[in-house]
Tab-separated table of C-alpha atoms in Angstrom:
chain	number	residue	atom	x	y	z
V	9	UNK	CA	23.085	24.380	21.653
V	10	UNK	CA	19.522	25.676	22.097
V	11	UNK	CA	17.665	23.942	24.891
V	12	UNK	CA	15.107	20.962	24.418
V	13	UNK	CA	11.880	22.991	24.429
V	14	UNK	CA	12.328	25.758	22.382
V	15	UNK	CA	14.242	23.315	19.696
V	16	UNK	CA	10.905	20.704	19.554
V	17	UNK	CA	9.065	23.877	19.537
V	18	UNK	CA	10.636	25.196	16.765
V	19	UNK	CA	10.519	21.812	14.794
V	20	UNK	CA	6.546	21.814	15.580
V	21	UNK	CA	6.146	24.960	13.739
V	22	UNK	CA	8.299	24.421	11.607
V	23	UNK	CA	7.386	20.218	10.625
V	24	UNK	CA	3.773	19.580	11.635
V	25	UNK	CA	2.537	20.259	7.969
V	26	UNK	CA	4.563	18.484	6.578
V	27	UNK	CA	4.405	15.338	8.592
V	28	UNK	CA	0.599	15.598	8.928
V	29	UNK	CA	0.359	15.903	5.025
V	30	UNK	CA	2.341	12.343	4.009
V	31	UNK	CA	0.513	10.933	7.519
V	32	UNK	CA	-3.178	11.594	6.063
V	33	UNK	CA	-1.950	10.102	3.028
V	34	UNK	CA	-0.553	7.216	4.359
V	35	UNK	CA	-3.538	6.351	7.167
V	36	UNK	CA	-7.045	5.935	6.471
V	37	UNK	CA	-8.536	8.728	8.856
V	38	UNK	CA	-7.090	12.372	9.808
V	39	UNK	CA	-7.947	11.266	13.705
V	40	UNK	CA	-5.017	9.068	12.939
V	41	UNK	CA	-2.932	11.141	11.224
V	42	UNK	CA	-3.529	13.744	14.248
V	43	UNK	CA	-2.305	10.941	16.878
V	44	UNK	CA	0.933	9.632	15.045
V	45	UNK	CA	2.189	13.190	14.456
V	46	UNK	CA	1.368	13.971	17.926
V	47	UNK	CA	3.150	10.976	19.625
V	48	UNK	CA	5.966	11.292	16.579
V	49	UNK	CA	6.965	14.578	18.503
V	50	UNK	CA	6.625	13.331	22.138
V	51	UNK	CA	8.896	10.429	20.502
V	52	UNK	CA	11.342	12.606	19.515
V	53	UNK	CA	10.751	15.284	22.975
V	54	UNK	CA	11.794	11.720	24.967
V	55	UNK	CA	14.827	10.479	23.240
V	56	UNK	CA	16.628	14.473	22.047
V	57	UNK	CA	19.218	12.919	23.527
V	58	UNK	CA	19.703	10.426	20.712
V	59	UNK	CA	19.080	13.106	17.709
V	60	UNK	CA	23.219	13.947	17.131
V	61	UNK	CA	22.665	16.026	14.542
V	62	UNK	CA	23.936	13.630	11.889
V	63	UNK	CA	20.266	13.616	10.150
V	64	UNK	CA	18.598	16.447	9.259
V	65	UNK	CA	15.569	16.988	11.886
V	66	UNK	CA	13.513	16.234	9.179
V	67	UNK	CA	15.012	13.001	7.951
V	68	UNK	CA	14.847	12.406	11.938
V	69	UNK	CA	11.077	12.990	12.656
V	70	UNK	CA	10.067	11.260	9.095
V	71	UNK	CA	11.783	8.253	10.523
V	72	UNK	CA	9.883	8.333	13.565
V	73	UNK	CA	6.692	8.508	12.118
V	74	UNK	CA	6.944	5.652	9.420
V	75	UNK	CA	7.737	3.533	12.299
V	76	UNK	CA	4.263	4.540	14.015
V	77	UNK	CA	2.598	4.731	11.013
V	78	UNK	CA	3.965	0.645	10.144
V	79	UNK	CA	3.347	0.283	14.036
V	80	UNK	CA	-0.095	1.273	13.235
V	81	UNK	CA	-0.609	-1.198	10.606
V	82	UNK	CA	1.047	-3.716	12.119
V	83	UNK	CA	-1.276	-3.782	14.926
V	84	UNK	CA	-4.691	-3.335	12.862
V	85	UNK	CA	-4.019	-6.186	10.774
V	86	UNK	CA	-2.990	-8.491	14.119
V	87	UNK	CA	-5.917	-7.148	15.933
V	88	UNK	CA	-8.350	-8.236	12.323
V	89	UNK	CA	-6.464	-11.931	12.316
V	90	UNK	CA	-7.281	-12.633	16.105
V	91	UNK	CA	-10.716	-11.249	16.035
V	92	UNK	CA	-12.426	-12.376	12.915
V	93	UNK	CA	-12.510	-16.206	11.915
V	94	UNK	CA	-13.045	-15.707	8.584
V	95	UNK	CA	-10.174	-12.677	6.634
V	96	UNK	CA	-12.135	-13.668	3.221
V	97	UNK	CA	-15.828	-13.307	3.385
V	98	UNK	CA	-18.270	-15.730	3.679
V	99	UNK	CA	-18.820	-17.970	0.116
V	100	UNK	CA	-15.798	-15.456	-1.094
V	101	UNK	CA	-14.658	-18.204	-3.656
V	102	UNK	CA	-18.012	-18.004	-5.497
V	103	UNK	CA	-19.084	-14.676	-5.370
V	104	UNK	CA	-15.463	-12.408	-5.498
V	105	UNK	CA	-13.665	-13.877	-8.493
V	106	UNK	CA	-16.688	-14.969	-10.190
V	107	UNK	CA	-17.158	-11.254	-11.077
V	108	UNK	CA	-13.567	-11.822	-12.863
V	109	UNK	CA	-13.529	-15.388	-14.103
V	110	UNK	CA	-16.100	-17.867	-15.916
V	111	UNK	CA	-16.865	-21.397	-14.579
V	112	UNK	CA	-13.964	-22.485	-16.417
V	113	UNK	CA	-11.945	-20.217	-14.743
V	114	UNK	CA	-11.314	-18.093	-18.109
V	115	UNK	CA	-11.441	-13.976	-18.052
V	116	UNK	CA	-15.061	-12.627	-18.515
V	117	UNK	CA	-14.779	-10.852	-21.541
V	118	UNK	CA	-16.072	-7.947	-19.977
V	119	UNK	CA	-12.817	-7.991	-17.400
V	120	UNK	CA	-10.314	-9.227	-19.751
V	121	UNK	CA	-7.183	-6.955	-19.184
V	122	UNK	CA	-7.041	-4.721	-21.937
V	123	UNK	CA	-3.404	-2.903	-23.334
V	124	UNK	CA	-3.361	0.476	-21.529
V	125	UNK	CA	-2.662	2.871	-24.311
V	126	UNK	CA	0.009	4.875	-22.156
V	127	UNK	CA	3.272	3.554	-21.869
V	128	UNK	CA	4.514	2.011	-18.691
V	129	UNK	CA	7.735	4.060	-18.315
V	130	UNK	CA	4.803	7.160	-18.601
V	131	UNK	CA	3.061	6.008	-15.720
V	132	UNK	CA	6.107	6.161	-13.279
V	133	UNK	CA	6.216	9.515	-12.165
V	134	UNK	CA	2.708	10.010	-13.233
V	135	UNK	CA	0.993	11.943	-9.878
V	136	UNK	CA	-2.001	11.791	-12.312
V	137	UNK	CA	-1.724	8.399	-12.445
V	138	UNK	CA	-0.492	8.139	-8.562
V	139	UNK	CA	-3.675	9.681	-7.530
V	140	UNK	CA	-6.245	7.333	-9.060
V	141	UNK	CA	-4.332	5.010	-7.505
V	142	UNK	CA	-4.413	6.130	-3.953
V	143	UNK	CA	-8.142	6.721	-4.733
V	144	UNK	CA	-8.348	3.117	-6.000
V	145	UNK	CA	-6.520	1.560	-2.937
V	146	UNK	CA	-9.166	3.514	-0.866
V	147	UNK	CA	-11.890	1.932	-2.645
V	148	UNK	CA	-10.337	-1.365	-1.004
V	149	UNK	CA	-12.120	-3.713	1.411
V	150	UNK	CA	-10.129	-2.088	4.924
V	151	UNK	CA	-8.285	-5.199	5.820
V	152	UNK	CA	-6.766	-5.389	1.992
V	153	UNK	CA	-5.670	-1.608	2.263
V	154	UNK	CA	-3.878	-2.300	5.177
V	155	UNK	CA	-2.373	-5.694	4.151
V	156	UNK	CA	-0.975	-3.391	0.992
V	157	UNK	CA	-0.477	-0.497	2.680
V	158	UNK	CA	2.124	-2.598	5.065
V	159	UNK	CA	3.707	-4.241	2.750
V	160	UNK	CA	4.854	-0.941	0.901
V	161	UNK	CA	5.500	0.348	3.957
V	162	UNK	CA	8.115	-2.042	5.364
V	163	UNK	CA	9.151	-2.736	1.590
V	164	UNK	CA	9.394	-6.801	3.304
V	165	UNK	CA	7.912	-10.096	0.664
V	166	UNK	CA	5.978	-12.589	1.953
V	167	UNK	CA	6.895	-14.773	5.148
V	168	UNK	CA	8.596	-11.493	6.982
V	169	UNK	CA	4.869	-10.075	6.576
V	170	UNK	CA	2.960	-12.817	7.468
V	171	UNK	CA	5.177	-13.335	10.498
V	172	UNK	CA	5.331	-9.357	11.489
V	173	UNK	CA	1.298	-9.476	10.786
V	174	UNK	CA	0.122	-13.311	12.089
V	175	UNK	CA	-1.455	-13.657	8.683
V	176	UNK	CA	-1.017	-17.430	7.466
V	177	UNK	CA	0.676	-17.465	4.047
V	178	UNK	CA	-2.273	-18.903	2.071
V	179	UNK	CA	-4.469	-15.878	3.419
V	180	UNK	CA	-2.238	-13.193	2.892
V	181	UNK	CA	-2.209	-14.122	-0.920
V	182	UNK	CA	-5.383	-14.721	-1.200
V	183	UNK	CA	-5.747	-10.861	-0.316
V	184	UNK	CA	-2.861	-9.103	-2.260
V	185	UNK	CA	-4.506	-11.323	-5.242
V	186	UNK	CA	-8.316	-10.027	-4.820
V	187	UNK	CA	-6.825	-6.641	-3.834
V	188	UNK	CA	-4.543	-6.915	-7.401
V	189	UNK	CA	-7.478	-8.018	-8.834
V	190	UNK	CA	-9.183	-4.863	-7.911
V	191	UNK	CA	-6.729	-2.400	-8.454
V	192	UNK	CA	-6.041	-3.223	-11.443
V	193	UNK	CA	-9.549	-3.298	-13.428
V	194	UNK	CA	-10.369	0.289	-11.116
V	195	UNK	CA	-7.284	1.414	-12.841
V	196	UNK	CA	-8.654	0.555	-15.810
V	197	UNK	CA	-11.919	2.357	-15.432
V	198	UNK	CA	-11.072	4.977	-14.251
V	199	UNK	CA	-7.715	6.112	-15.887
V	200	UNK	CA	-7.749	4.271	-19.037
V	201	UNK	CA	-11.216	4.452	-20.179
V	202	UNK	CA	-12.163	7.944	-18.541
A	30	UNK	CA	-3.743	-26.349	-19.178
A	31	UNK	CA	-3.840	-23.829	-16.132
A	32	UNK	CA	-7.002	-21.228	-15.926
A	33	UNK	CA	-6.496	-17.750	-16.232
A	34	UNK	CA	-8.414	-17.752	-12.282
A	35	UNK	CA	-5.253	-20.052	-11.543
A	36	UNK	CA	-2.409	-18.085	-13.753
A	37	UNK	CA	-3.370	-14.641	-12.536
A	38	UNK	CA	-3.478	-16.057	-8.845
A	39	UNK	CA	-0.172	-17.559	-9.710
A	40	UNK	CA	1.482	-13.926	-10.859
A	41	UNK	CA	0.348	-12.260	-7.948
A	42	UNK	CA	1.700	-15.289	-5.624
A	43	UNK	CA	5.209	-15.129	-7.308
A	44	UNK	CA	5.710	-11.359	-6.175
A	45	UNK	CA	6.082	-12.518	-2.556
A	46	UNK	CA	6.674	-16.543	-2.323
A	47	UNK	CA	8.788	-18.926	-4.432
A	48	UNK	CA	6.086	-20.960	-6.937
A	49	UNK	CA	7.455	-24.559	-6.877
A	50	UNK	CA	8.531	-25.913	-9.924
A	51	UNK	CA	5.575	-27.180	-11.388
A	52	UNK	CA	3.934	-24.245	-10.794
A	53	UNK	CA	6.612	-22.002	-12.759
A	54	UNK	CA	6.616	-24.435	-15.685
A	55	UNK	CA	2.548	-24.285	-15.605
A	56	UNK	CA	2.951	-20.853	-15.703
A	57	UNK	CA	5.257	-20.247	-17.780
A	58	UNK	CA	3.834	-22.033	-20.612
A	59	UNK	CA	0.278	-20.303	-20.238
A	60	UNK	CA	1.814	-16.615	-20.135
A	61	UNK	CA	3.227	-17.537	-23.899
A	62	UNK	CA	-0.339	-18.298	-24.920
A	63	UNK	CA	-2.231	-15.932	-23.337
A	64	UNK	CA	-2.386	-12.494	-24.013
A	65	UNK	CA	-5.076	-11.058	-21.100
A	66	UNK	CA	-3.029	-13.074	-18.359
A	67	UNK	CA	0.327	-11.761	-19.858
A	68	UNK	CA	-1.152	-8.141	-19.913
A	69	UNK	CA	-2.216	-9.185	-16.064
A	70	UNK	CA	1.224	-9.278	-15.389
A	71	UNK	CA	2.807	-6.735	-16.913
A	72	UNK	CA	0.093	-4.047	-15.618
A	73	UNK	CA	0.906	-5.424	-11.874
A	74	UNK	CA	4.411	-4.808	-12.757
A	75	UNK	CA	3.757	-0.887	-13.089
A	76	UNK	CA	1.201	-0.921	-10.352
A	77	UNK	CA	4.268	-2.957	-7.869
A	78	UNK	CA	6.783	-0.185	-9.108
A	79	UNK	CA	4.144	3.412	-8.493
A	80	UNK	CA	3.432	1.683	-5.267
A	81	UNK	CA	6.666	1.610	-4.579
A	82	UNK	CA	7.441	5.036	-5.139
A	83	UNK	CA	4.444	6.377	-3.472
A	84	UNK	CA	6.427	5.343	-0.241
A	85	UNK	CA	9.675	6.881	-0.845
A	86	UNK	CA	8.745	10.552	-3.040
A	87	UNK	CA	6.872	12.634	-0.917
A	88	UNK	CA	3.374	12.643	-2.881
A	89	UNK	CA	3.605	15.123	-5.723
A	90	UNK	CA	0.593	16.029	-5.232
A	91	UNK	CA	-1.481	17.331	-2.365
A	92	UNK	CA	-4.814	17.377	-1.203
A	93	UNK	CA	-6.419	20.139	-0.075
A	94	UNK	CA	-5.514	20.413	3.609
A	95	UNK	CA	-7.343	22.364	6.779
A	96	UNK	CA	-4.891	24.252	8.956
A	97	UNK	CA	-2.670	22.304	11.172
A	98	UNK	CA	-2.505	25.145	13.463
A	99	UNK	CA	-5.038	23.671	16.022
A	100	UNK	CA	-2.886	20.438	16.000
A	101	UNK	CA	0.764	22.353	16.450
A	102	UNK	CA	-0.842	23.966	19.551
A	103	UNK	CA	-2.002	20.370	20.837
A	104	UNK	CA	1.279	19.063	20.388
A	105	UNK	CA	3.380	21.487	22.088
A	106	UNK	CA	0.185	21.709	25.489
A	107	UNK	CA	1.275	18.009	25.008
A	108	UNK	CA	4.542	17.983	25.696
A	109	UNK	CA	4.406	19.940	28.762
Protein backbone atom coordinates (compact mmCIF):
# COMPACT_ATOMS: atom_id res chain seq x y z
CA UNK A 1 0.00 0.00 0.00
CA UNK A 2 1.54 3.37 -0.91
CA UNK A 3 2.09 5.60 2.09
CA UNK A 4 -0.33 8.51 3.23
CA UNK A 5 1.48 11.42 1.58
CA UNK A 6 2.31 10.49 -1.66
CA UNK A 7 -1.41 8.79 -2.00
CA UNK A 8 -3.28 12.44 -0.92
CA UNK A 9 -0.69 13.82 -3.13
CA UNK A 10 -1.52 11.94 -5.89
CA UNK A 11 -5.37 12.41 -5.36
CA UNK A 12 -4.59 16.38 -5.26
CA UNK A 13 -3.27 16.25 -8.68
CA UNK A 14 -5.18 14.07 -9.73
CA UNK A 15 -8.99 15.50 -8.02
CA UNK A 16 -8.59 19.22 -7.30
CA UNK A 17 -10.27 20.15 -10.72
CA UNK A 18 -12.67 18.31 -10.45
CA UNK A 19 -13.83 19.01 -6.97
CA UNK A 20 -13.14 22.76 -7.36
CA UNK A 21 -15.34 22.74 -10.61
CA UNK A 22 -18.88 21.21 -8.95
CA UNK A 23 -17.64 23.40 -5.59
CA UNK A 24 -17.77 26.88 -7.60
CA UNK A 25 -20.92 25.71 -8.88
CA UNK A 26 -22.43 24.80 -5.89
CA UNK A 27 -21.12 28.02 -3.56
CA UNK A 28 -21.62 31.51 -4.29
CA UNK A 29 -17.85 32.73 -4.35
CA UNK A 30 -14.53 30.85 -5.67
CA UNK A 31 -12.88 32.06 -2.07
CA UNK A 32 -15.28 29.42 -0.93
CA UNK A 33 -14.90 26.98 -3.28
CA UNK A 34 -10.94 27.38 -2.61
CA UNK A 35 -11.56 26.70 1.32
CA UNK A 36 -13.96 23.57 1.12
CA UNK A 37 -11.66 21.81 -1.37
CA UNK A 38 -8.82 22.71 0.74
CA UNK A 39 -10.21 21.44 4.13
CA UNK A 40 -12.08 18.45 1.93
CA UNK A 41 -8.40 17.12 1.53
CA UNK A 42 -7.06 17.82 5.08
CA UNK A 43 -10.50 15.88 5.89
CA UNK A 44 -9.61 13.11 4.09
CA UNK A 45 -5.32 13.52 5.05
CA UNK A 46 -6.91 13.08 8.93
CA UNK A 47 -9.18 10.16 8.74
CA UNK A 48 -6.96 7.77 5.58
CA UNK A 49 -7.43 5.50 8.02
CA UNK A 50 -11.17 5.21 7.43
CA UNK A 51 -10.92 5.29 3.37
CA UNK A 52 -10.94 1.05 2.93
CA UNK A 53 -10.91 1.18 -0.43
CA UNK A 54 -14.52 0.10 -0.86
CA UNK A 55 -15.35 3.64 -2.67
CA UNK A 56 -13.59 4.85 -5.32
CA UNK A 57 -11.31 7.92 -4.00
CA UNK A 58 -13.44 9.91 -5.90
CA UNK A 59 -16.83 8.80 -4.67
CA UNK A 60 -14.78 9.26 -1.23
CA UNK A 61 -13.60 12.95 -1.51
CA UNK A 62 -17.10 13.99 -3.34
CA UNK A 63 -18.66 12.79 -0.16
CA UNK A 64 -16.55 14.82 1.91
CA UNK A 65 -17.09 17.87 0.27
CA UNK A 66 -21.01 17.87 -0.03
CA UNK A 67 -20.91 17.53 3.61
CA UNK A 68 -18.80 20.92 3.88
CA UNK A 69 -20.41 22.38 1.22
CA UNK A 70 -24.23 21.54 3.23
CA UNK A 71 -22.02 22.41 6.40
CA UNK A 72 -21.50 25.64 4.73
CA UNK A 73 -25.03 26.34 4.14
CA UNK A 74 -26.16 25.13 7.08
CA UNK A 75 -24.28 27.59 9.01
CA UNK A 76 -24.98 30.80 6.69
CA UNK A 77 -28.54 30.41 6.91
CA UNK A 78 -28.31 29.89 11.06
CA UNK A 79 -25.92 32.70 11.27
CA UNK A 80 -28.85 35.06 8.82
CA UNK A 81 -31.86 33.70 11.33
CA UNK A 82 -29.96 34.81 14.61
CA UNK A 83 -28.68 38.01 13.26
CA UNK A 84 -31.39 39.69 11.31
CA UNK A 85 -34.98 40.24 12.88
CA UNK A 86 -36.64 40.52 9.92
CA UNK A 87 -35.72 37.16 6.90
CA UNK A 88 -38.49 39.05 4.61
CA UNK A 89 -37.84 42.66 4.04
CA UNK A 90 -39.35 45.43 5.45
CA UNK A 91 -43.28 46.09 3.99
CA UNK A 92 -42.31 42.69 1.89
CA UNK A 93 -46.13 41.80 1.74
CA UNK A 94 -46.89 44.99 -0.24
CA UNK A 95 -44.15 45.60 -2.33
CA UNK A 96 -42.74 41.70 -3.37
CA UNK A 97 -45.88 39.96 -4.56
CA UNK A 98 -47.57 43.01 -5.59
CA UNK A 99 -45.21 42.92 -8.63
CA UNK A 100 -47.04 39.34 -9.21
CA UNK A 101 -50.58 39.73 -7.97
CA UNK A 102 -53.45 42.51 -8.18
CA UNK A 103 -55.30 43.83 -5.07
CA UNK A 104 -57.51 41.01 -5.45
CA UNK A 105 -54.85 38.79 -5.29
CA UNK A 106 -55.35 37.69 -9.13
CA UNK A 107 -52.12 37.26 -11.64
CA UNK A 108 -51.10 40.63 -13.30
CA UNK A 109 -51.64 39.94 -16.71
CA UNK A 110 -48.31 40.91 -17.45
CA UNK A 111 -46.96 37.83 -15.00
CA UNK A 112 -49.58 35.40 -15.75
CA UNK A 113 -47.69 32.02 -16.30
CA UNK A 114 -47.70 31.43 -19.80
CA UNK A 115 -47.43 27.50 -21.54
CA UNK A 116 -43.68 27.10 -22.22
CA UNK A 117 -43.62 25.92 -25.76
CA UNK A 118 -40.91 23.12 -24.98
CA UNK A 119 -41.99 20.09 -23.53
CA UNK A 120 -41.28 19.25 -19.95
CA UNK A 121 -39.70 15.80 -20.51
CA UNK A 122 -37.26 18.26 -23.01
CA UNK A 123 -36.22 20.30 -20.29
CA UNK A 124 -34.79 17.40 -18.10
CA UNK A 125 -31.50 16.89 -19.28
CA UNK A 126 -31.53 20.24 -20.87
CA UNK A 127 -27.80 21.85 -19.67
CA UNK A 128 -29.22 24.70 -21.85
CA UNK A 129 -31.96 24.88 -19.83
CA UNK A 130 -29.81 23.91 -16.49
CA UNK A 131 -27.74 26.90 -17.05
CA UNK A 132 -30.33 29.68 -17.12
CA UNK A 133 -31.30 28.19 -14.23
CA UNK A 134 -28.20 28.31 -12.17
CA UNK A 135 -27.95 31.88 -13.62
CA UNK A 136 -31.53 32.51 -12.41
CA UNK A 137 -30.95 31.08 -8.84
CA UNK A 138 -27.94 33.54 -8.77
CA UNK A 139 -30.09 36.35 -9.53
CA UNK A 140 -31.73 35.36 -6.02
CA UNK A 141 -31.90 37.58 -2.93
CA UNK A 142 -28.59 35.57 -0.94
CA UNK A 143 -30.57 34.22 1.91
CA UNK A 144 -33.23 32.54 -0.76
CA UNK A 145 -30.21 30.95 -2.74
CA UNK A 146 -29.05 29.43 0.18
CA UNK A 147 -32.44 28.35 1.67
CA UNK A 148 -32.73 26.48 -2.02
CA UNK A 149 -29.47 25.69 -2.43
CA UNK A 150 -29.79 23.53 1.05
CA UNK A 151 -32.63 22.07 0.46
CA UNK A 152 -31.32 20.38 -2.86
CA UNK A 153 -28.45 19.73 -1.20
CA UNK A 154 -29.61 17.55 1.71
CA UNK A 155 -32.59 16.41 -0.67
CA UNK A 156 -34.69 16.82 3.20
CA UNK A 157 -38.79 18.60 2.99
CA UNK A 158 -39.77 20.92 5.28
CA UNK A 159 -39.53 20.49 9.22
CA UNK A 160 -35.96 18.45 8.85
CA UNK A 161 -34.84 21.92 7.18
CA UNK A 162 -36.27 24.24 9.32
CA UNK A 163 -34.94 22.28 12.28
CA UNK A 164 -31.24 21.63 10.62
CA UNK A 165 -31.48 25.60 9.63
CA UNK A 166 -33.55 27.36 12.85
CA UNK A 167 -35.84 28.78 10.22
CA UNK A 168 -39.56 28.80 11.65
CA UNK A 169 -41.85 26.95 9.23
CA UNK A 170 -43.99 29.95 8.20
CA UNK A 171 -40.64 31.78 7.11
CA UNK A 172 -39.05 29.18 5.33
CA UNK A 173 -42.16 29.07 2.94
CA UNK A 174 -42.57 32.28 2.69
CA UNK A 175 -39.00 32.16 0.95
CA UNK A 176 -39.06 28.96 -1.27
CA UNK A 177 -42.53 30.73 -2.43
CA UNK A 178 -40.99 34.34 -3.39
CA UNK A 179 -37.85 32.46 -4.52
CA UNK A 180 -40.47 30.04 -6.83
CA UNK A 181 -42.01 33.02 -7.64
CA UNK A 182 -38.86 34.32 -9.09
CA UNK A 183 -37.47 31.53 -10.71
CA UNK A 184 -40.03 30.80 -12.44
CA UNK A 185 -41.07 34.17 -14.39
CA UNK A 186 -36.78 34.62 -14.90
CA UNK A 187 -37.22 31.32 -16.54
CA UNK A 188 -39.64 32.63 -18.50
CA UNK A 189 -37.77 35.63 -19.73
CA UNK A 190 -35.06 34.50 -20.32
CA UNK A 191 -35.45 30.94 -21.86
CA UNK A 192 -38.85 31.05 -23.18
CA UNK A 193 -39.17 34.39 -24.62
CA UNK A 194 -35.37 34.94 -25.62
CA UNK B 1 -62.98 31.28 -3.91
CA UNK B 2 -59.11 31.19 -3.11
CA UNK B 3 -56.73 33.98 -4.95
CA UNK B 4 -54.26 32.98 -7.27
CA UNK B 5 -51.65 35.09 -4.44
CA UNK B 6 -53.20 32.32 -2.05
CA UNK B 7 -53.27 29.12 -4.61
CA UNK B 8 -49.76 29.66 -5.91
CA UNK B 9 -48.54 30.16 -2.19
CA UNK B 10 -50.49 27.05 -1.51
CA UNK B 11 -48.51 24.86 -4.43
CA UNK B 12 -45.31 25.91 -3.34
CA UNK B 13 -46.30 25.11 0.51
CA UNK B 14 -47.49 21.53 -0.45
CA UNK B 15 -43.89 20.58 -1.83
CA UNK B 16 -42.55 20.56 1.74
CA UNK B 17 -45.57 20.54 4.48
CA UNK B 18 -48.90 18.67 4.58
CA UNK B 19 -51.85 21.48 3.54
CA UNK B 20 -54.70 20.62 5.98
CA UNK B 21 -57.74 19.58 4.58
CA UNK B 22 -59.42 22.60 3.85
CA UNK B 23 -56.66 23.85 2.29
CA UNK B 24 -56.34 20.79 -0.27
CA UNK B 25 -60.07 20.96 -1.05
CA UNK B 26 -59.60 24.97 -1.60
CA UNK B 27 -57.03 24.09 -3.74
CA UNK B 28 -58.03 21.62 -5.43
CA UNK B 29 -61.09 23.11 -6.71
CA UNK B 30 -59.25 26.41 -7.94
CA UNK B 31 -56.44 24.39 -9.94
CA UNK B 32 -59.62 22.92 -12.12
CA UNK B 33 -60.59 26.50 -12.90
CA UNK B 34 -57.62 28.13 -13.37
CA UNK B 35 -55.37 27.77 -16.03
CA UNK B 36 -52.23 30.40 -15.00
CA UNK B 37 -52.22 28.80 -11.36
CA UNK B 38 -52.39 25.22 -12.91
CA UNK B 39 -49.51 26.18 -15.37
CA UNK B 40 -47.83 27.58 -11.87
CA UNK B 41 -47.73 24.23 -10.85
CA UNK B 42 -46.83 22.23 -13.40
CA UNK B 43 -43.73 24.62 -14.39
CA UNK B 44 -42.51 24.21 -10.53
CA UNK B 45 -42.85 20.61 -11.15
CA UNK B 46 -39.96 20.70 -13.91
CA UNK B 47 -38.09 23.38 -12.08
CA UNK B 48 -38.34 20.76 -8.51
CA UNK B 49 -37.15 17.83 -10.86
CA UNK B 50 -33.78 19.98 -12.93
CA UNK B 51 -33.04 21.09 -9.45
CA UNK B 52 -32.91 17.94 -8.46
CA UNK B 53 -30.66 16.67 -10.91
CA UNK B 54 -28.35 19.54 -10.82
CA UNK B 55 -27.27 17.90 -7.42
CA UNK B 56 -26.70 14.44 -8.42
CA UNK B 57 -25.16 14.74 -12.51
CA UNK B 58 -22.07 16.42 -12.38
CA UNK B 59 -23.04 19.78 -14.36
CA UNK B 60 -22.92 19.05 -18.06
CA UNK B 61 -21.69 21.93 -18.63
CA UNK B 62 -18.73 23.96 -17.47
CA UNK B 63 -17.72 27.32 -17.02
CA UNK B 64 -14.75 28.59 -18.05
CA UNK B 65 -12.30 27.85 -15.24
CA UNK B 66 -8.66 29.57 -14.21
CA UNK B 67 -6.01 27.00 -13.37
CA UNK B 68 -6.30 25.19 -10.16
CA UNK B 69 -2.67 24.76 -10.11
CA UNK B 70 -2.02 27.61 -7.54
CA UNK B 71 -4.70 25.92 -5.29
CA UNK B 72 -3.20 22.07 -5.65
CA UNK B 73 0.11 23.61 -4.44
CA UNK B 74 -1.79 25.32 -1.37
CA UNK B 75 -3.32 22.23 -0.50
CA UNK B 76 -0.53 19.91 -0.40
CA UNK B 77 2.01 23.22 1.70
CA UNK B 78 -1.24 22.63 3.74
CA UNK B 79 -1.07 19.44 4.71
CA UNK B 80 2.38 19.47 5.87
Amino acid sequence: MPDKDSQIKEWVEGYTDELFKWASYKLPSRETAEDLVQETFMAAYQSWDKFNGESSPKTWLYAILNNKIKDYFRKEIRNIVITESRLLPENEENSFLDIFFDKNGTWKKEMRPQHWITEEEDLLDNSSFSRTLHDCLNKLPALWNKVISFKYLEEKKGNDICKETGLSSSNYWQILYRARLQLRECLEKNWFKK
Amino acid sequence: MLSCKKASALIIKRNDFLLTRKERIQLFFHLLVCDACHTFSRQNEVVSKVLEQQNRLPSNWQKEMSAVEELKEQIISGLK
